[in-house]
Amino acid sequence: MTDTKLTSLLKQMTLDEKVNQLIQLAAFFYEGTTSEGKITGPMEEMGITNEIIHNSGSVLGASGAKEVIAIQDNHLKNNRLGIPLLIMADIVHGYKTIFPVPLAIGCSWDSDLAEKSAEIAALESAVSGIHVTFAPMVDLVRDPRWGRVMETTSEDPFLNSVFARAFVRGFQGTDLKSDKNRVAACVKHFAAYGAPEGGRDYNTVNMSERQLRESYLPAYKAALDEGCEMVMTAFNTVDGIPASGNKELMRDLLREEWGFDGVTISDWGAVKEMVPHGVAANEGEAAFKAIEAGVDIEMMTASYVKNLKSYVHNGTVNEELIDESVLRILKLKDKLGLFENPYRGADKKLEEEIVLSKAHRKTAYELATKSCVLVKNDGVLPLQKSQKVALIGPFAHNGDILGPWSWGGSKEDAVRMDEGFGKKVNSSALFVAQGSDIETGTEEQLEEALAAAKKAEVIVLALGERSDMSGEAGSRADIRLPEIQLNLIAKMKKLNKPMIAVLFNGRPLDLHGVIDEADAVMEAWYPGTEGGKAVADLLYGDVNPSGRLTMSFPYSVGQVPVYYNHFSTGRPKGAPDAQVRYVSQYLDIPNKPLLPFGFGLSYTTFMYSEEKLSSQTMRTDEPITVSVKVTNTGMVTGEEVVQLYVRDLVGEVVRPIKELKAFQKIKLKPGEEKIVTFTLCEEQLRYYHKDLDFTSDAGFFTVFVGPNSEEVAELTFKLI
Ligand code: NOJ
């Protein structure tokens, strides 16, 4: 449709019809749904009438071609102007083929494969009737207590931006109208949802505008620069005002400064939540603040539909605001081709053929092998197929490896650890025992596990967190493995056999009791549908581990937040003239995390040498290059993530001690060497000054090159 046609459609709509476009309800409200749910119960509580439903603009969480077609059919029968529904759902890291959780995908440092995973997720969703995914989630996180840390890719703004772009490209492709196999993306949660105080979900976020702009906003901006169609508000406050009613954020910054003209949606209930936040006396006031702030769709509460009409009538709200929102929604429907074909990609036959196909599982497998991070190996890995092995722990025979945001996936479709191991060793040489549940256990379980371990030459412990121990509302204050599993490790240790721990979890953990006991540790995160196969292939050396951590693992929870790109202090620990006591430090634990950002092991070794700058000086219009020779000095082919960091030595405001500016993932055969070259330009050295001007400083910079954020070679140049 042309803009004129859309505007003329808008003109035909009554005020009621327009306001109703602005509500989003879950699938169970709709005729034709197959999801369980009582239509009358929630409808009555929320004050939702059939008329509202028939004129609503979008649905949350409907899926499956059959269900979506039925919902759309019924809707079109009842909608006076025949305006189709938008079908939206959370397709975060896969629809039915589940890829590793985003934090794990981050650890692959492979944005091409991340893009491919989003493309597959889009295809599976599109044939199942979904039009928009509530992804990517690109919130920067520095606190592993926050359960949603598994949904993001890293603690670094640059890396998050790289992945934000990749996910948007993968979901959306280049033309949503002609390419029915893609879905529109909705970046979330705008803004700074990843920084709740104390790591407690939904809690207050309090930060300076400088920090917001420097660290938290870049990934959302990157997603939008890539063409992301929608933005979801965050639950939290930003500078004292909940995002969903925050005009400075949603209108002045997002729409005016950044020029975003797509659709915005509140998070679930976030408009009404302005009442308990204490910035609105009632739902009506909340609705007023949200529409003024530029929030187009209200998800799952009815403040808009109950109040906006009377606000227009009594002059409190200008109808133009509502028209603008509705027009944006109509435009999105048009972009997706829904006026021509309201069912879009929904196709039962294709759905059966495509969803969870062999090819999709293959990509899930590949990404899982690249996402696991080997963090310790005292020579016990790779395993030998001739070894008798005991596979022990609550994740030995457990399909709960898909992660908390994988509602479309099924544990039954997941390759479990015992299945992965079953392909490696003869059943007579594999002894599987649970040892304990995730948080509890019995003497019998322990005895059975000890008996299994005694028969084996090597023990592999499959440990971790149940998937609901992270994710939304999944914050934890103690981020160690549950006591019962630490006890299991301690008991196994007494057998004095080589012991490997594989961890399935959604956050960087405090690894004490694991890393000090086991001879090798692999962080497998929630590796997705092909998890057990990928992990087994890595442990047996059929694939060489190449994942690198994208979040620091704290020494203990007392250090949190601990992240590599922190500022220096006036009394930095370890400075040449530092005092013993009066420096910024803990008396009982180190300052440094247990495992640094960028860290990960391989079955081969890499040597870095000949670090060079093309010039000691950089000019604004003359980038320099940084090069390094990387040699595979081990016995097997391996992949290495070569990382480049920069520090501005003297800034107008304090600068991070290191900032990731570039990386390259390379593959080298034994003995092979490669010169890796990065280009560095003035633009990459800019930051927000005192007056929030985004510029660079003339002066000295340190460049760091190496395999992680700690083991680096240093070079210096001057920007003139
Ligand atoms: C609440 C979550 O915060 C958000 O990420 C999600 O997209 C919505 N619920 C819809 O499920």
XYZ file of C-alpha atoms and ligand atoms in Angstrom:
731
model
C 0.000 0.000 0.000
C 1.120 3.525 -0.577
C 1.393 5.976 2.294
C -1.685 7.746 0.933
C -3.697 4.538 1.049
C -2.554 3.861 4.600
C -3.489 7.383 5.615
C -6.863 7.020 3.992
C -7.381 3.736 5.866
C -6.525 5.561 9.065
C -9.099 8.220 8.222
C -11.797 5.592 7.913
C -11.131 4.312 11.402
C -13.246 5.421 14.338
C -11.463 6.595 17.477
C -12.403 3.319 19.157
C -10.928 1.321 16.314
C -7.758 3.350 16.445
C -7.263 3.042 20.187
C -7.897 -0.683 20.023
C -5.060 -1.114 17.529
C -2.796 -0.076 20.369
C -3.420 -3.026 22.654
C -1.592 -6.312 22.467
C -3.139 -9.377 24.046
C -1.956 -12.935 24.472
C -3.172 -15.615 22.074
C -5.568 -17.152 24.563
C -7.865 -14.151 24.228
C -8.584 -14.975 20.622
C -11.069 -17.211 18.905
C -9.178 -19.893 17.083
C -6.456 -20.257 19.682
C -5.216 -23.687 20.599
C -3.341 -22.470 23.649
C -4.872 -23.176 26.966
C -6.436 -20.273 28.733
C -9.743 -18.974 29.831
C -11.088 -16.290 27.610
C -13.615 -14.948 30.045
C -11.409 -14.863 33.161
C -8.650 -12.504 32.087
C -11.003 -10.608 29.802
C -13.276 -9.736 32.643
C -10.461 -8.800 34.984
C -8.889 -6.506 32.420
C -12.095 -4.994 31.178
C -11.546 -6.423 27.714
C -14.639 -6.730 25.556
C -15.147 -8.673 22.347
C -15.226 -5.386 20.516
C -11.730 -4.559 21.758
C -10.451 -7.966 20.717
C -11.988 -7.701 17.252
C -10.302 -4.366 16.704
C -7.009 -5.091 18.421
C -3.857 -4.733 16.420
C -1.547 -7.528 17.497
C -1.305 -10.821 19.333
C 1.399 -12.089 21.628
C 2.562 -15.668 21.654
C 0.372 -17.298 18.985
C 2.277 -19.866 16.953
C 1.830 -22.756 14.628
C 0.386 -22.200 11.153
C -2.926 -23.819 12.074
C -3.512 -21.654 15.127
C -2.368 -18.430 13.517
C -4.483 -18.947 10.387
C -7.536 -19.680 12.538
C -6.964 -16.592 14.697
C -6.441 -14.375 11.657
C -9.494 -15.839 9.892
C -11.770 -15.190 12.831
C -10.304 -11.772 13.303
C -10.870 -10.720 9.715
C -14.477 -11.870 9.884
C -15.037 -9.573 12.818
C -12.906 -6.568 11.879
C -14.960 -3.950 10.045
C -12.097 -2.665 7.901
C -10.342 -5.994 7.472
C -7.136 -4.884 9.199
C -5.039 -7.993 9.848
C -3.440 -8.824 13.168
C 0.301 -8.744 13.708
C 1.470 -11.971 15.313
C 4.386 -11.466 17.675
C 6.339 -13.906 19.834
C 9.596 -14.300 21.720
C 11.859 -16.148 19.331
C 15.032 -15.408 21.177
C 17.491 -18.133 20.164
C 15.467 -20.417 17.991
C 11.853 -21.436 17.507
C 11.880 -25.233 17.664
C 15.470 -25.781 16.638
C 17.058 -24.215 19.670
C 20.459 -22.610 19.377
C 22.698 -21.914 22.361
C 21.466 -19.089 24.609
C 22.616 -15.643 23.422
C 25.349 -15.394 26.064
C 26.769 -18.609 24.657
C 26.374 -17.359 21.095
C 28.399 -14.336 22.182
C 31.161 -16.677 23.307
C 31.436 -18.016 19.760
C 32.627 -14.572 18.603
C 31.129 -15.678 15.309
C 28.641 -13.112 14.073
C 28.128 -14.884 10.734
C 26.914 -17.997 12.455
C 24.843 -15.888 14.862
C 23.202 -14.298 11.820
C 22.548 -17.704 10.327
C 20.933 -18.882 13.569
C 18.593 -15.883 13.496
C 17.788 -16.561 9.855
C 16.805 -20.127 10.696
C 14.820 -18.977 13.727
C 13.032 -16.506 11.451
C 12.268 -19.155 8.843
C 10.870 -21.638 11.374
C 8.784 -18.888 12.983
C 7.570 -17.427 9.702
C 6.217 -20.720 8.377
C 4.588 -21.172 11.774
C 2.728 -17.898 11.323
C 4.810 -15.460 13.366
C 5.456 -11.975 11.959
C 7.556 -10.266 14.613
C 10.047 -11.593 17.126
C 10.736 -9.883 20.429
C 14.456 -10.084 19.823
C 17.294 -9.293 19.828
C 17.687 -8.573 23.500
C 20.851 -6.497 23.600
C 20.913 -5.239 27.188
C 24.446 -4.823 28.444
C 24.977 -6.769 31.677
C 27.721 -6.629 34.257
C 25.987 -8.470 37.039
C 25.659 -12.250 36.794
C 23.156 -12.320 39.632
C 20.622 -10.970 37.143
C 18.864 -13.999 35.659
C 18.489 -12.483 32.218
C 22.215 -12.338 31.705
C 21.840 -15.461 29.537
C 19.772 -13.442 27.059
C 22.495 -10.990 26.206
C 25.729 -11.574 24.344
C 28.312 -9.904 26.572
C 29.478 -7.260 29.024
C 30.938 -5.245 26.169
C 29.146 -2.527 24.180
C 31.123 -3.095 20.991
C 30.656 -6.862 20.942
C 26.965 -6.514 21.800
C 26.599 -4.123 18.888
C 28.239 -6.567 16.486
C 25.809 -9.290 17.541
C 22.827 -6.915 17.622
C 23.435 -6.147 13.972
C 23.947 -9.796 13.078
C 20.711 -10.889 14.736
C 18.713 -8.117 13.060
C 20.142 -9.041 9.649
C 19.351 -12.690 10.262
C 15.789 -12.097 11.425
C 14.784 -9.462 8.921
C 16.806 -10.056 5.763
C 16.616 -7.182 3.327
C 12.958 -7.004 2.344
C 10.238 -8.209 4.665
C 7.547 -7.836 2.024
C 9.008 -10.114 -0.577
C 10.823 -12.452 1.788
C 8.099 -14.277 3.701
C 10.710 -16.390 5.418
C 11.889 -13.551 7.623
C 10.301 -11.786 10.556
C 10.497 -8.240 11.831
C 12.791 -7.764 14.825
C 12.047 -5.867 18.026
C 15.119 -4.769 19.936
C 14.751 -4.734 23.702
C 14.632 -3.624 26.479
C 15.017 0.058 25.915
C 16.916 1.096 27.924
C 19.443 -0.250 30.379
C 17.265 -3.086 31.687
C 20.493 -5.040 32.202
C 21.663 -2.828 35.050
C 19.185 -3.388 37.879
C 20.576 -2.579 41.310
C 21.819 -5.679 43.098
C 21.155 -7.794 40.014
C 17.532 -8.179 41.114
C 15.163 -8.381 38.181
C 12.833 -5.404 37.612
C 14.801 -3.344 40.148
C 15.777 0.312 39.863
C 18.404 1.342 37.342
C 20.390 4.360 38.312
C 23.177 5.645 36.114
C 24.577 8.792 34.619
C 23.664 9.846 31.113
C 27.321 9.485 30.186
C 27.389 5.839 31.218
C 24.070 5.199 29.541
C 25.294 6.651 26.275
C 28.751 5.170 26.439
C 28.013 1.596 27.459
C 24.318 0.820 27.406
C 22.877 2.557 24.355
C 25.285 1.527 21.567
C 23.830 -1.949 21.026
C 20.234 -0.694 20.712
C 21.452 1.955 18.305
C 23.366 -0.642 16.306
C 20.213 -2.760 15.961
C 18.287 0.279 14.738
C 21.038 1.285 12.332
C 20.675 -2.189 10.870
C 16.991 -1.471 10.235
C 15.337 -3.122 13.235
C 11.602 -2.448 12.913
C 10.523 -2.272 16.537
C 11.668 -1.257 20.010
C 10.400 -2.613 23.321
C 10.524 -0.522 26.479
C 12.265 -1.724 29.602
C 10.512 -2.331 32.920
C 12.969 -0.152 34.794
C 13.394 3.501 35.481
C 15.871 5.551 33.510
C 16.918 8.602 35.472
C 13.999 8.189 37.844
C 11.280 7.695 35.242
C 10.042 4.274 34.079
C 11.050 3.767 30.455
C 7.451 3.316 29.298
C 6.581 6.834 30.444
C 9.925 8.399 29.780
C 9.504 11.084 27.160
C 13.182 12.047 27.150
C 14.108 8.472 26.366
C 11.332 7.298 24.089
C 10.566 10.471 22.191
C 13.459 12.923 22.512
C 16.257 10.389 22.211
C 14.762 7.502 20.263
C 12.542 9.352 17.840
C 14.024 12.849 17.601
C 17.745 12.298 18.079
C 18.010 8.844 16.510
C 15.211 9.320 13.970
C 13.483 6.022 14.747
C 10.133 5.916 13.018
C 9.137 2.315 13.685
C 6.753 0.855 16.224
C 7.427 0.911 19.950
C 5.803 -1.498 22.371
C 5.770 -1.542 26.143
C 7.037 -4.627 27.875
C 4.358 -6.833 29.434
C 2.245 -4.673 31.731
C 4.906 -1.987 31.906
C 2.502 0.888 31.219
C 0.250 0.024 34.146
C 3.300 -0.661 36.313
C 3.898 3.069 36.427
C 1.313 2.989 39.219
C 3.329 0.769 41.626
C 6.469 2.578 40.447
C 4.818 5.601 41.990
C 4.860 7.982 39.029
C 1.192 7.633 38.099
C -1.752 7.776 40.467
C -3.833 5.413 38.363
C -3.981 3.549 35.059
C -5.317 6.594 33.275
C -2.345 8.694 34.239
C -0.053 5.847 33.221
C -1.723 5.676 29.809
C -1.331 9.414 29.398
C 2.372 9.297 30.236
C 3.026 6.376 27.926
C 1.288 7.797 24.867
C 2.928 11.172 25.450
C 6.263 9.386 25.691
C 5.653 7.794 22.313
C 4.833 4.194 23.278
C 2.645 2.874 20.462
C 1.484 -0.520 21.715
C 0.602 -1.430 25.269
C 1.375 -5.067 25.956
C -1.050 -7.055 28.108
C -2.635 -4.267 30.149
C -5.609 -2.181 29.153
C -4.736 1.331 30.273
C -4.856 2.652 26.706
C -8.135 1.084 25.664
C -9.821 2.106 28.883
C -8.646 5.708 28.953
C -7.382 7.187 25.724
C -10.780 7.706 24.110
C -12.085 9.867 26.934
C -8.740 11.677 27.117
C -9.125 12.635 23.463
C -12.701 13.731 24.063
C -11.820 15.922 27.018
C -8.757 17.334 25.307
C -6.148 15.745 27.588
C -4.570 13.822 24.714
C -4.281 15.103 21.189
C -5.801 12.618 18.721
C -2.793 13.204 16.499
C -0.675 11.218 18.938
C -2.961 8.249 18.534
C -3.037 8.668 14.770
C 0.755 8.663 14.650
C 0.943 5.427 16.607
C -1.753 3.728 14.557
C -0.155 4.797 11.310
C 3.162 3.325 12.395
C 1.426 0.039 13.177
C -0.382 0.033 9.819
C 2.899 0.743 8.063
C 4.525 -2.233 9.739
C 1.619 -4.455 8.691
C 2.053 -3.175 5.182
C 5.807 -3.708 5.219
C 5.179 -7.310 6.165
C 2.759 -7.656 3.267
C -0.191 -8.446 5.547
C -2.719 -6.405 3.588
C -2.024 -8.531 0.523
C -1.708 -11.795 2.438
C -2.749 -11.720 6.087
C -1.407 -15.263 6.640
C 1.979 -14.301 5.247
C 4.410 -17.223 5.600
C 2.070 -19.463 7.646
C 2.059 -22.813 5.918
C 1.222 -26.059 7.665
C 2.948 -28.248 5.122
C 6.135 -26.230 5.045
C 6.069 -26.032 8.818
C 6.142 -29.814 9.021
C 8.994 -30.031 6.542
C 11.176 -27.202 7.729
C 10.862 -26.924 11.464
C 13.614 -28.828 13.245
C 15.034 -30.014 9.935
C 18.358 -31.800 9.692
C 19.962 -28.725 8.166
C 18.754 -26.517 11.019
C 19.985 -28.960 13.620
C 23.334 -28.978 11.863
C 23.702 -25.226 12.323
C 22.565 -25.546 15.942
C 25.273 -28.166 16.408
C 27.940 -26.028 14.789
C 27.048 -23.004 16.893
C 26.976 -25.107 20.060
C 30.490 -26.409 19.384
C 31.696 -22.826 18.977
C 29.892 -21.495 22.050
C 31.235 -23.811 24.743
C 34.276 -22.446 26.531
C 37.025 -24.651 27.900
C 38.248 -22.780 30.978
C 40.584 -25.331 32.549
C 42.457 -28.331 31.228
C 45.254 -29.966 33.201
C 45.954 -32.386 30.378
C 42.955 -34.659 30.918
C 41.169 -33.525 27.777
C 40.547 -34.562 25.098
C 39.183 -37.864 26.345
C 40.245 -41.101 24.707
C 37.549 -43.299 23.227
C 39.273 -46.285 24.802
C 38.761 -44.921 28.345
C 36.031 -46.252 30.570
C 34.014 -43.216 31.517
C 31.542 -42.388 34.265
C 29.075 -39.689 33.278
C 27.636 -38.351 36.479
C 25.433 -35.508 37.588
C 21.977 -33.993 37.250
C 22.666 -33.100 33.611
C 23.949 -36.540 32.583
C 20.495 -37.641 31.469
C 18.589 -34.376 31.238
C 17.101 -32.520 28.306
C 16.889 -29.241 30.237
C 19.708 -27.807 28.164
C 17.698 -25.498 25.929
C 17.642 -22.513 28.251
C 14.848 -20.486 29.778
C 13.791 -18.682 26.587
C 13.029 -21.670 24.435
C 9.274 -22.171 24.848
C 8.926 -23.490 21.283
C 11.620 -26.105 21.779
C 11.095 -29.449 23.385
C 13.416 -31.198 25.822
C 12.537 -34.427 24.044
C 14.164 -33.104 20.879
C 17.374 -32.193 22.684
C 20.413 -34.457 22.412
C 21.266 -35.182 26.049
C 24.785 -35.714 27.396
C 24.338 -39.476 27.780
C 23.177 -39.658 24.161
C 26.206 -37.673 23.012
C 28.513 -39.949 24.990
C 26.661 -43.030 23.745
C 27.958 -42.199 20.265
C 31.552 -42.074 21.508
C 32.027 -45.095 23.694
C 30.703 -48.589 23.859
C 27.833 -48.935 26.323
C 29.932 -51.402 28.334
C 32.479 -48.620 28.940
C 29.969 -45.901 29.835
C 28.502 -45.684 33.337
C 25.780 -43.087 33.789
C 24.423 -41.977 37.162
C 22.590 -38.886 38.293
C 24.438 -38.405 41.581
C 21.929 -35.798 42.749
C 19.111 -33.610 41.551
C 19.854 -29.977 40.827
C 19.238 -28.675 44.334
C 18.565 -31.766 46.403
C 19.737 -35.340 46.469
C 19.603 -38.638 48.296
C 22.211 -40.992 49.774
C 21.140 -43.617 47.217
C 21.830 -41.281 44.316
C 25.267 -40.539 45.706
C 26.063 -44.204 46.357
C 24.989 -45.166 42.847
C 27.210 -42.427 41.401
C 30.198 -43.467 43.484
C 29.748 -47.056 42.355
C 29.603 -45.940 38.705
C 32.681 -43.756 39.125
C 34.659 -46.574 40.708
C 34.224 -48.666 37.559
C 35.577 -45.902 35.328
C 39.004 -44.515 34.442
C 37.737 -40.979 34.094
C 34.814 -39.067 35.605
C 32.781 -36.531 33.660
C 30.464 -34.469 35.843
C 27.471 -32.845 34.131
C 26.418 -30.089 36.502
C 24.567 -26.809 36.516
C 21.480 -24.756 37.125
C 17.941 -25.758 36.225
C 16.884 -23.511 33.376
C 14.392 -21.633 35.554
C 17.252 -20.619 37.860
C 18.096 -17.937 35.308
C 15.975 -16.054 32.785
C 13.219 -13.586 33.613
C 12.606 -13.300 37.354
C 15.531 -15.713 37.819
C 17.960 -13.619 39.846
C 20.169 -15.376 42.389
C 22.239 -13.877 45.180
C 24.465 -16.923 45.613
C 25.874 -17.721 42.212
C 27.724 -20.895 43.126
C 26.483 -24.268 42.034
C 23.887 -25.581 44.487
C 25.470 -27.085 47.613
C 24.406 -30.629 46.761
C 26.380 -30.523 43.500
C 29.446 -29.065 45.204
C 29.180 -31.948 47.607
C 28.970 -34.385 44.710
C 32.191 -32.932 43.277
C 33.948 -33.204 46.635
C 32.891 -36.837 47.027
C 34.033 -37.716 43.498
C 37.331 -35.968 44.047
C 38.151 -38.444 46.818
C 38.271 -41.234 44.222
C 41.435 -39.674 42.815
C 40.546 -40.135 39.198
C 40.806 -37.606 36.386
C 37.686 -35.483 36.700
C 36.082 -33.153 34.186
C 33.229 -30.790 35.000
C 30.825 -29.683 32.274
C 28.531 -26.848 33.297
C 25.034 -26.114 32.031
C 23.957 -22.757 33.328
C 22.676 -19.339 32.393
C 25.145 -16.997 34.083
C 28.823 -16.624 34.933
C 29.089 -18.596 38.167
C 31.367 -18.388 41.168
C 33.333 -21.514 40.281
C 34.921 -22.176 43.639
C 34.402 -25.782 44.541
C 34.458 -26.646 40.841
C 37.515 -25.181 39.170
C 39.783 -25.954 42.113
C 38.613 -29.574 42.274
C 38.168 -30.663 38.678
C 41.087 -31.269 36.309
C 39.186 -29.721 33.448
C 36.140 -27.474 33.240
C 33.989 -26.733 30.240
C 31.348 -24.005 30.340
C 28.625 -25.346 28.054
C 25.929 -22.781 29.004
C 22.588 -23.973 27.660
C 23.862 -25.275 24.335
C 20.475 -25.971 22.718
C 18.972 -28.839 20.757
C 22.279 -30.396 19.719
C 23.974 -29.758 23.060
C 24.886 -33.307 24.097
C 26.410 -34.095 20.734
C 28.372 -30.844 20.588
C 29.754 -31.243 24.107
C 30.732 -34.882 23.549
C 32.510 -33.983 20.300
C 34.421 -31.243 22.107
C 35.376 -33.411 25.078
C 36.631 -36.172 22.786
C 38.559 -33.752 20.610
C 36.594 -34.407 17.433
C 36.102 -30.665 17.484
C 38.621 -28.303 19.044
C 37.070 -25.837 21.553
C 37.188 -22.244 20.334
C 34.708 -20.364 22.554
C 35.977 -17.376 24.540
C 34.183 -15.854 27.519
C 32.285 -12.666 26.851
C 31.631 -12.025 30.517
C 34.117 -12.040 33.334
C 33.600 -14.850 35.838
C 33.768 -13.302 39.307
C 36.179 -14.533 41.920
C 33.204 -14.434 44.250
C 29.842 -12.711 44.305
C 31.295 -10.029 46.586
C 33.198 -8.626 43.585
C 30.125 -8.138 41.449
C 29.925 -6.099 39.281
C 33.322 -7.060 37.934
C 34.004 -6.366 34.263
C 37.102 -5.884 32.171
C 36.360 -2.399 30.846
C 36.143 -0.645 34.199
C 37.624 2.738 35.010
C 40.851 3.284 36.792
C 40.766 4.815 40.261
C 42.992 7.377 41.948
C 44.508 4.535 43.938
C 44.785 1.634 41.547
C 46.056 -1.635 42.917
C 49.365 -2.809 41.446
C 50.610 0.625 40.357
C 54.429 0.900 40.706
C 54.243 3.401 43.588
C 51.120 1.955 45.200
C 50.871 1.660 48.964
C 50.086 -1.676 50.535
C 46.848 -0.727 52.247
C 45.428 2.502 50.917
C 44.630 1.288 47.426
C 41.342 0.280 45.869
C 41.102 -3.377 46.817
C 39.413 -6.025 48.925
C 41.281 -7.318 51.933
C 40.059 -10.855 51.412
C 39.816 -11.459 47.666
C 41.659 -10.272 44.565
C 40.395 -7.413 42.405
C 40.644 -9.438 39.253
C 37.900 -11.817 38.217
C 38.537 -15.542 38.372
C 38.308 -15.758 34.584
C 38.741 -12.691 32.435
C 36.744 -11.433 29.496
C 37.944 -12.980 26.255
C 39.462 -16.037 27.906
C 39.159 -19.620 26.665
C 41.401 -22.612 26.000
C 41.983 -24.822 22.997
C 43.614 -28.232 22.475
C 46.344 -26.420 20.634
C 48.485 -23.439 21.601
C 48.914 -20.124 19.840
C 51.942 -17.898 19.950
C 51.628 -14.145 19.469
C 54.644 -12.271 18.126
C 55.746 -9.301 16.024
C 53.060 -6.928 17.312
C 53.431 -3.777 15.217
C 51.841 -0.442 14.486
C 52.028 0.994 10.980
C 52.800 4.357 12.551
C 53.440 5.870 15.962
C 51.059 8.678 15.140
C 47.484 8.735 13.960
C 45.805 11.626 12.218
C 42.081 12.183 12.064
C 41.993 11.308 8.393
C 44.780 8.734 8.503
C 44.005 5.441 10.206
C 46.836 3.242 11.416
C 47.071 -0.514 11.268
C 47.925 -2.865 14.087
C 49.336 -6.232 13.130
C 50.354 -9.345 14.976
C 51.700 -12.712 13.939
C 49.765 -15.650 15.365
C 51.256 -19.126 15.080
C 49.622 -22.425 15.890
C 52.362 -24.017 17.974
C 50.412 -27.128 18.935
C 49.537 -30.436 17.351
C 45.993 -29.857 16.100
C 44.096 -27.349 13.990
C 42.417 -24.702 16.098
C 40.499 -21.461 16.018
C 41.737 -18.399 17.858
C 40.003 -15.110 18.636
C 42.596 -12.379 18.225
C 41.500 -9.385 20.286
C 42.404 -5.720 20.107
C 41.819 -3.281 22.948
C 42.580 0.415 23.365
C 43.093 2.746 26.306
C 42.971 6.511 26.149
C 45.721 7.439 28.595
C 44.490 10.915 29.494
C 40.883 11.873 28.930
C 38.721 14.767 29.881
C 36.671 12.305 31.915
C 38.023 8.982 33.204
C 38.330 6.293 30.559
C 38.080 2.500 30.804
C 41.365 0.711 31.369
C 40.695 -1.233 28.157
C 38.031 -1.181 25.495
C 37.541 -3.859 22.877
C 37.773 -2.233 19.465
C 38.184 -5.152 17.089
C 38.638 -8.918 16.889
C 39.198 -11.609 14.308
C 38.510 -15.287 14.596
C 41.071 -17.246 12.616
C 41.711 -20.919 11.972
C 45.257 -22.271 11.853
C 46.659 -25.707 11.111
C 49.528 -26.990 13.261
C 52.612 -24.948 12.466
C 50.639 -22.451 10.396
C 51.070 -18.737 11.046
C 49.095 -15.726 10.020
C 49.595 -12.008 10.202
C 46.382 -10.553 11.557
C 45.866 -6.907 10.700
C 43.416 -4.449 12.209
C 42.709 -0.925 11.062
C 42.241 1.625 13.804
C 40.899 5.112 13.120
C 40.126 8.274 15.025
C 36.411 7.565 15.054
C 36.998 4.506 17.227
C 38.684 6.684 19.843
C 35.745 8.988 20.446
C 33.871 9.141 23.717
C 31.407 11.319 25.585
C 33.128 14.352 27.032
C 32.110 16.549 29.958
C 29.414 18.222 27.917
C 28.479 14.864 26.316
C 30.143 15.838 23.065
C 31.224 12.685 21.265
C 34.786 13.443 20.185
C 38.332 12.167 20.577
C 41.320 13.608 22.457
C 44.668 14.324 20.916
C 47.314 12.504 22.929
C 48.621 9.063 23.777
C 46.779 5.764 23.521
C 47.797 2.235 24.397
C 46.866 -0.595 22.065
C 46.650 -4.089 23.517
C 46.681 -7.200 21.363
C 46.300 -10.738 22.582
C 44.202 -13.851 23.148
C 42.088 -12.302 25.941
C 41.701 -9.074 27.904
C 44.541 -9.938 30.319
C 47.317 -11.571 28.299
C 48.166 -8.741 25.974
C 51.124 -7.070 24.340
C 51.134 -3.279 24.571
C 51.978 -0.660 21.960
C 51.600 3.098 22.094
C 50.618 5.716 19.541
C 49.720 9.362 19.569
C 46.643 10.922 18.031
C 47.502 14.301 16.589
C 8.375 -9.899 29.328
C 9.812 -9.874 28.918
O 10.514 -8.941 29.695
C 10.039 -9.554 27.454
O 11.386 -9.762 27.152
C 9.157 -10.385 26.581
O 9.382 -10.081 25.237
C 7.713 -10.149 26.971
N 7.507 -10.530 28.359
C 6.738 -10.913 26.077
O 6.803 -12.245 26.327
